[in-house]
């Protein structure tokens, strides 16, 4: 997807520092952090949403969770939240599958 901003980050056409780059997954800091640690974990392959990734290749979703666990350890997080916003009504604004990894503060439940 030539116009997808996250594809451009994944292939380093836009040189954002990568916190993780393994098994077809990259991670980088969110531009608009909602917690002391707010990392976006994305597949290099372009799917529009987590639902589309799950339908196309469920292993993609597993790889994102594995990356998040590794990043949480690296950041010394004893607890963390992982979120996929799927669809505009759930707050998805970038239509390339991405997991939010949030940590470093307490989180309320239910989420807003
Ligand atoms: P969502 O609303 O779930 O689609 O999350 C999209 C997130 O992506 C949002 O928290 C802001 C972040 N974001 C959007 N554009 C960029 C960008 O160019 N660079 C980085 N690092 N983050 C971005």
XYZ file of N, CA, C and O and ligand atoms in Angstrom:
471
model
N 0.860 -1.197 0.000
C 0.000 0.000 0.000
C 0.889 1.239 0.000
O 1.409 1.643 1.035
N 1.037 1.886 -1.145
C 2.029 2.948 -1.287
C 1.695 4.180 -0.455
O 2.575 4.945 -0.104
N 0.412 4.397 -0.118
C 0.049 5.603 0.628
C -0.134 5.342 2.118
O -0.488 6.261 2.860
N 0.120 4.129 2.563
C -0.115 3.803 3.974
C 1.073 4.247 4.827
O 2.205 3.808 4.621
N 0.803 5.121 5.800
C 1.869 5.684 6.642
C 2.587 4.584 7.429
O 3.814 4.634 7.603
N 1.856 3.573 7.900
C 2.499 2.518 8.695
C 3.328 1.586 7.802
O 4.350 1.067 8.244
N 2.904 1.393 6.542
C 3.767 0.655 5.604
C 5.072 1.412 5.401
O 6.156 0.815 5.383
N 4.977 2.734 5.300
C 6.186 3.553 5.085
C 7.112 3.487 6.288
O 8.329 3.503 6.156
N 6.532 3.424 7.492
C 7.356 3.282 8.704
C 7.962 1.866 8.730
O 9.159 1.699 9.006
N 7.157 0.865 8.414
C 7.637 -0.530 8.467
C 8.800 -0.752 7.508
O 9.744 -1.473 7.833
N 8.732 -0.117 6.324
C 9.850 -0.329 5.382
C 10.900 0.778 5.468
O 11.806 0.841 4.638
N 10.749 1.646 6.491
C 11.726 2.701 6.818
C 11.857 3.763 5.721
O 12.850 4.479 5.659
N 10.817 3.841 4.869
C 10.726 4.967 3.933
C 10.587 6.248 4.756
O 11.048 7.305 4.378
N 9.899 6.132 5.896
C 9.888 7.187 6.922
C 10.730 6.619 8.065
O 10.374 5.614 8.673
N 11.881 7.253 8.360
C 12.844 6.656 9.278
C 12.522 6.884 10.754
O 13.192 7.640 11.444
N 11.486 6.236 11.236
C 11.130 6.271 12.657
C 11.987 5.223 13.384
O 12.150 4.111 12.874
N 12.557 5.571 14.566
C 13.344 4.561 15.290
C 12.496 3.336 15.640
O 11.411 3.473 16.197
N 13.007 2.162 15.296
C 12.270 0.927 15.556
C 12.720 0.320 16.885
O 13.916 0.203 17.153
N 11.761 -0.032 17.729
C 12.033 -0.634 19.032
C 12.078 -2.152 18.928
O 12.505 -2.834 19.871
N 11.622 -2.680 17.798
C 11.532 -4.127 17.593
C 11.460 -4.340 16.098
O 10.808 -3.569 15.389
N 12.162 -5.359 15.610
C 12.120 -5.676 14.178
C 12.481 -7.151 14.027
O 13.664 -7.501 13.969
N 11.459 -7.999 14.028
C 11.691 -9.443 14.050
C 10.434 -10.160 13.548
O 9.313 -9.690 13.825
N 10.630 -11.240 12.834
C 9.515 -12.116 12.443
C 8.374 -11.364 11.754
O 7.192 -11.622 12.019
N 8.745 -10.392 10.905
C 7.715 -9.673 10.160
C 6.927 -8.662 10.971
O 5.865 -8.198 10.544
N 7.479 -8.304 12.149
C 6.804 -7.356 13.045
C 7.769 -6.228 13.386
O 8.953 -6.480 13.635
N 7.269 -4.995 13.376
C 8.069 -3.868 13.865
C 7.254 -3.111 14.914
O 6.018 -3.191 14.954
N 7.981 -2.376 15.767
C 7.326 -1.579 16.803
C 8.033 -0.236 16.912
O 9.246 -0.134 16.678
N 7.239 0.777 17.241
C 7.775 2.139 17.370
C 6.871 2.913 18.318
O 5.723 2.532 18.579
N 7.403 4.021 18.849
C 6.647 4.824 19.811
C 5.492 5.533 19.132
O 5.633 6.052 18.013
N 4.348 5.577 19.830
C 3.178 6.296 19.313
C 3.464 7.801 19.320
O 4.080 8.334 20.245
N 3.003 8.465 18.263
C 3.177 9.916 18.101
C 2.447 10.695 19.193
O 2.851 11.808 19.546
N 1.380 10.120 19.719
C 0.506 10.805 20.660
C 0.311 9.912 21.891
O -0.765 9.353 22.094
N 1.377 9.790 22.716
C 1.351 8.765 23.774
C 0.276 8.993 24.825
O 0.063 10.117 25.278
N -0.374 7.897 25.212
C -1.447 7.930 26.216
C -0.990 7.320 27.541
O -1.801 7.163 28.459
N 0.288 6.988 27.638
C 0.859 6.395 28.848
C 2.373 6.579 28.747
O 2.893 6.843 27.648
N 3.097 6.446 29.884
C 4.557 6.592 29.820
C 5.198 5.667 28.773
O 6.167 6.049 28.125
N 4.669 4.459 28.645
C 5.084 3.582 27.537
C 3.877 3.420 26.622
O 2.813 2.963 27.065
N 4.003 3.842 25.388
C 2.926 3.662 24.399
C 3.593 3.328 23.066
O 4.114 4.204 22.368
N 3.584 2.039 22.790
C 4.278 1.521 21.608
C 3.232 0.948 20.647
O 2.250 0.329 21.081
N 3.443 1.168 19.367
C 2.600 0.549 18.340
C 3.341 -0.646 17.768
O 4.523 -0.531 17.408
N 2.671 -1.783 17.731
C 3.264 -3.031 17.253
C 2.497 -3.424 15.998
O 1.266 -3.611 16.054
N 3.202 -3.500 14.876
C 2.499 -3.696 13.598
C 3.158 -4.803 12.766
O 4.372 -5.022 12.853
N 2.365 -5.470 11.933
C 2.976 -6.399 10.968
C 3.522 -5.601 9.784
O 2.982 -4.544 9.429
N 4.578 -6.132 9.156
C 5.084 -5.471 7.945
C 4.080 -5.621 6.801
O 3.938 -4.735 5.969
N 3.368 -6.752 6.798
C 2.373 -6.970 5.759
C 1.202 -6.005 5.984
O 0.874 -5.692 7.134
N 0.638 -5.505 4.884
C -0.484 -4.570 5.020
C -1.810 -5.313 5.096
O -2.223 -5.964 4.142
N -2.464 -5.207 6.279
C -3.869 -5.575 6.429
C -4.544 -4.347 7.025
O -3.922 -3.611 7.798
N -5.825 -4.161 6.710
C -6.495 -2.932 7.159
C -6.822 -2.921 8.641
O -6.986 -1.846 9.233
N -6.959 -4.103 9.236
C -7.384 -4.169 10.637
C -6.960 -5.503 11.227
O -6.585 -6.435 10.499
N -7.059 -5.601 12.559
C -6.757 -6.867 13.228
C -7.699 -7.963 12.727
O -7.296 -9.116 12.576
N -8.945 -7.592 12.461
C -9.908 -8.587 11.965
C -9.448 -9.134 10.614
O -9.528 -10.341 10.365
N -8.950 -8.227 9.768
C -8.489 -8.677 8.451
C -7.230 -9.543 8.589
O -7.078 -10.547 7.893
N -6.330 -9.176 9.517
C -5.133 -9.999 9.755
C -5.536 -11.384 10.241
O -4.991 -12.391 9.793
N -6.479 -11.416 11.176
C -6.908 -12.700 11.743
C -7.510 -13.591 10.662
O -7.304 -14.809 10.658
N -8.246 -12.984 9.744
C -8.860 -13.762 8.664
C -7.811 -14.227 7.656
O -7.854 -15.355 7.167
N -6.840 -13.344 7.378
C -5.842 -13.666 6.343
C -4.788 -14.636 6.861
O -4.372 -15.550 6.152
N -4.346 -14.420 8.113
C -3.269 -15.241 8.680
C -3.224 -15.026 10.197
O -2.564 -14.084 10.677
N -3.889 -15.876 10.953
C -3.951 -15.687 12.411
C -2.574 -15.631 13.075
O -2.431 -15.033 14.151
N -1.553 -16.211 12.441
C -0.201 -16.175 13.021
C 0.304 -14.735 13.153
O 1.148 -14.443 14.014
N -0.202 -13.853 12.320
C 0.187 -12.435 12.409
C -0.196 -11.879 13.781
O 0.590 -11.180 14.431
N -1.388 -12.225 14.236
C -1.852 -11.719 15.533
C -0.994 -12.299 16.652
O -0.591 -11.592 17.586
N -0.658 -13.581 16.543
C 0.217 -14.204 17.540
C 1.571 -13.528 17.587
O 2.128 -13.306 18.678
N 2.107 -13.189 16.426
C 3.427 -12.535 16.368
C 3.374 -11.157 17.030
O 4.347 -10.736 17.673
N 2.249 -10.461 16.900
C 2.129 -9.144 17.547
C 2.125 -9.305 19.070
O 2.784 -8.541 19.785
N 1.406 -10.304 19.583
C 1.377 -10.532 21.034
C 2.754 -10.960 21.546
O 3.177 -10.550 22.637
N 3.458 -11.778 20.781
C 4.804 -12.196 21.193
C 5.728 -10.980 21.261
O 6.526 -10.835 22.205
N 5.616 -10.097 20.296
C 6.434 -8.880 20.290
C 6.085 -7.999 21.484
O 6.970 -7.454 22.154
N 4.800 -7.868 21.780
C 4.369 -7.024 22.904
C 4.928 -7.562 24.218
O 5.408 -6.794 25.065
N 4.893 -8.889 24.402
C 5.414 -9.480 25.644
C 6.909 -9.206 25.768
O 7.408 -8.867 26.848
N 7.612 -9.316 24.667
C 9.056 -9.069 24.674
C 9.346 -7.587 24.983
O 10.222 -7.265 25.791
N 8.597 -6.695 24.365
C 8.786 -5.255 24.601
C 8.433 -4.884 26.044
O 9.114 -4.048 26.662
N 7.393 -5.503 26.596
C 6.995 -5.217 27.978
C 8.114 -5.624 28.941
O 8.436 -4.888 29.880
N 8.712 -6.779 28.681
C 9.846 -7.233 29.509
C 10.989 -6.225 29.417
O 11.566 -5.822 30.425
N 11.305 -5.837 28.175
C 12.402 -4.881 27.941
C 12.178 -3.573 28.677
O 13.115 -2.948 29.162
N 10.919 -3.144 28.744
C 10.588 -1.877 29.405
C 10.372 -2.054 30.906
O 10.038 -1.085 31.597
N 10.500 -3.281 31.402
C 10.344 -3.534 32.837
C 8.920 -3.341 33.326
O 8.700 -3.009 34.493
N 7.944 -3.594 32.454
C 6.536 -3.411 32.842
C 6.048 -4.643 33.600
O 6.184 -5.761 33.109
N 5.452 -4.424 34.795
C 4.909 -5.584 35.512
C 3.466 -5.846 35.079
O 2.912 -6.912 35.325
N 2.851 -4.893 34.452
C 1.519 -5.057 33.869
C 1.425 -4.131 32.673
O 2.144 -3.128 32.608
N 0.592 -4.487 31.758
C 0.446 -3.642 30.570
C -0.879 -3.942 29.899
O -1.521 -4.958 30.187
N -1.281 -3.034 29.045
C -2.529 -3.224 28.305
C -2.222 -3.288 26.812
O -1.427 -2.485 26.302
N -2.839 -4.238 26.137
C -2.731 -4.320 24.678
C -4.123 -4.099 24.097
O -5.104 -4.655 24.601
N -4.178 -3.265 23.080
C -5.480 -2.891 22.505
C -5.401 -2.842 20.988
O -4.432 -2.305 20.432
N -6.409 -3.402 20.359
C -6.629 -3.180 18.930
C -7.914 -2.363 18.806
O -8.970 -2.807 19.281
N -7.852 -1.212 18.205
C -9.075 -0.512 17.839
C -9.438 -0.986 16.429
O -8.645 -0.816 15.499
N -10.579 -1.596 16.308
C -10.967 -2.184 15.017
C -12.219 -1.500 14.503
O -13.305 -1.657 15.088
N -12.049 -0.692 13.459
C -13.174 0.048 12.882
C -13.260 1.448 13.473
O -12.852 1.695 14.613
N -13.786 2.352 12.658
C -13.877 3.772 13.068
C -14.646 3.949 14.366
O -14.287 4.771 15.213
N -15.718 3.182 14.551
C -16.558 3.359 15.742
C -15.802 2.980 17.009
O -16.161 3.411 18.110
N -14.756 2.185 16.878
C -13.928 1.804 18.036
C -12.695 2.693 18.149
O -11.844 2.459 19.009
N -12.591 3.703 17.271
C -11.484 4.653 17.374
C -10.321 4.377 16.456
O -9.278 5.022 16.572
N -10.476 3.415 15.533
C -9.357 3.170 14.613
C -9.235 4.339 13.641
O -10.210 4.750 13.009
N -8.015 4.894 13.562
C -7.789 6.031 12.663
C -6.745 5.722 11.598
O -6.663 6.434 10.593
N -5.927 4.703 11.819
C -4.936 4.292 10.809
C -5.302 2.866 10.386
O -5.374 1.957 11.230
N -5.523 2.697 9.093
C -6.071 1.424 8.609
C -4.972 0.489 8.107
O -4.961 0.055 6.952
N -4.052 0.237 9.025
C -3.021 -0.806 8.911
C -3.002 -1.439 10.295
O -2.837 -0.720 11.303
N -3.175 -2.747 10.378
C -3.248 -3.443 11.678
C -2.178 -2.934 12.637
O -0.991 -2.887 12.296
N -2.618 -2.530 13.835
C -1.645 -2.137 14.862
C -2.191 -2.438 16.239
O -3.365 -2.212 16.526
N -1.303 -2.950 17.078
C -1.621 -3.175 18.479
C -1.013 -2.029 19.276
O 0.149 -1.650 19.063
N -1.811 -1.456 20.187
C -1.268 -0.481 21.131
C -0.757 -1.265 22.339
O -1.494 -2.077 22.921
N 0.472 -1.017 22.722
C 1.035 -1.565 23.966
C 1.224 -0.386 24.915
O 1.987 0.543 24.614
N 0.456 -0.405 26.004
C 0.466 0.726 26.948
C 0.919 0.240 28.317
O 0.492 -0.831 28.784
N 1.755 1.018 28.968
C 2.207 0.640 30.305
C 2.813 1.817 31.036
O 2.965 2.919 30.483
N 3.122 1.580 32.310
C 3.798 2.609 33.101
C 2.865 3.471 33.922
O 3.298 4.445 34.541
N 1.574 3.143 33.910
C 0.601 3.822 34.779
C -0.556 2.857 35.036
O -0.706 1.871 34.296
N -1.381 3.138 36.069
C -2.551 2.280 36.281
C -3.592 2.506 35.176
O -3.682 3.612 34.627
N -4.358 1.469 34.866
C -5.408 1.572 33.850
C -6.760 1.252 34.470
O -6.888 0.289 35.226
N -7.745 2.066 34.119
C -9.097 1.854 34.633
C -9.831 0.814 33.788
O -9.462 0.559 32.635
N -10.849 0.233 34.378
C -11.731 -0.678 33.637
C -13.170 -0.379 34.024
O -13.441 -0.212 35.209
N -14.126 -0.248 33.146
C -13.962 -0.438 31.702
C -13.250 0.738 31.053
O -13.283 1.846 31.588
N -12.631 0.510 29.896
C -11.970 1.600 29.166
C -13.015 2.535 28.567
O -14.167 2.158 28.407
N -12.616 3.730 28.252
C -13.547 4.714 27.695
C -13.854 4.453 26.238
O -13.239 3.637 25.606
P -5.777 4.140 16.212
O -6.549 5.343 16.635
O -6.061 2.913 17.070
O -5.908 3.864 14.739
O -4.257 4.477 16.522
C -3.427 5.145 15.625
C -2.266 5.644 16.423
O -1.229 5.926 15.531
C -2.534 6.934 17.202
O -2.359 6.687 18.592
C -1.492 7.918 16.694
C -0.517 7.043 15.975
N 0.081 7.621 14.784
C -0.584 8.107 13.705
N 0.307 8.525 12.769
C 1.534 8.251 13.272
C 2.851 8.455 12.768
O 3.074 8.945 11.667
N 3.884 8.072 13.566
C 3.671 7.500 14.802
N 4.750 7.177 15.519
N 2.435 7.303 15.305
C 1.386 7.677 14.541
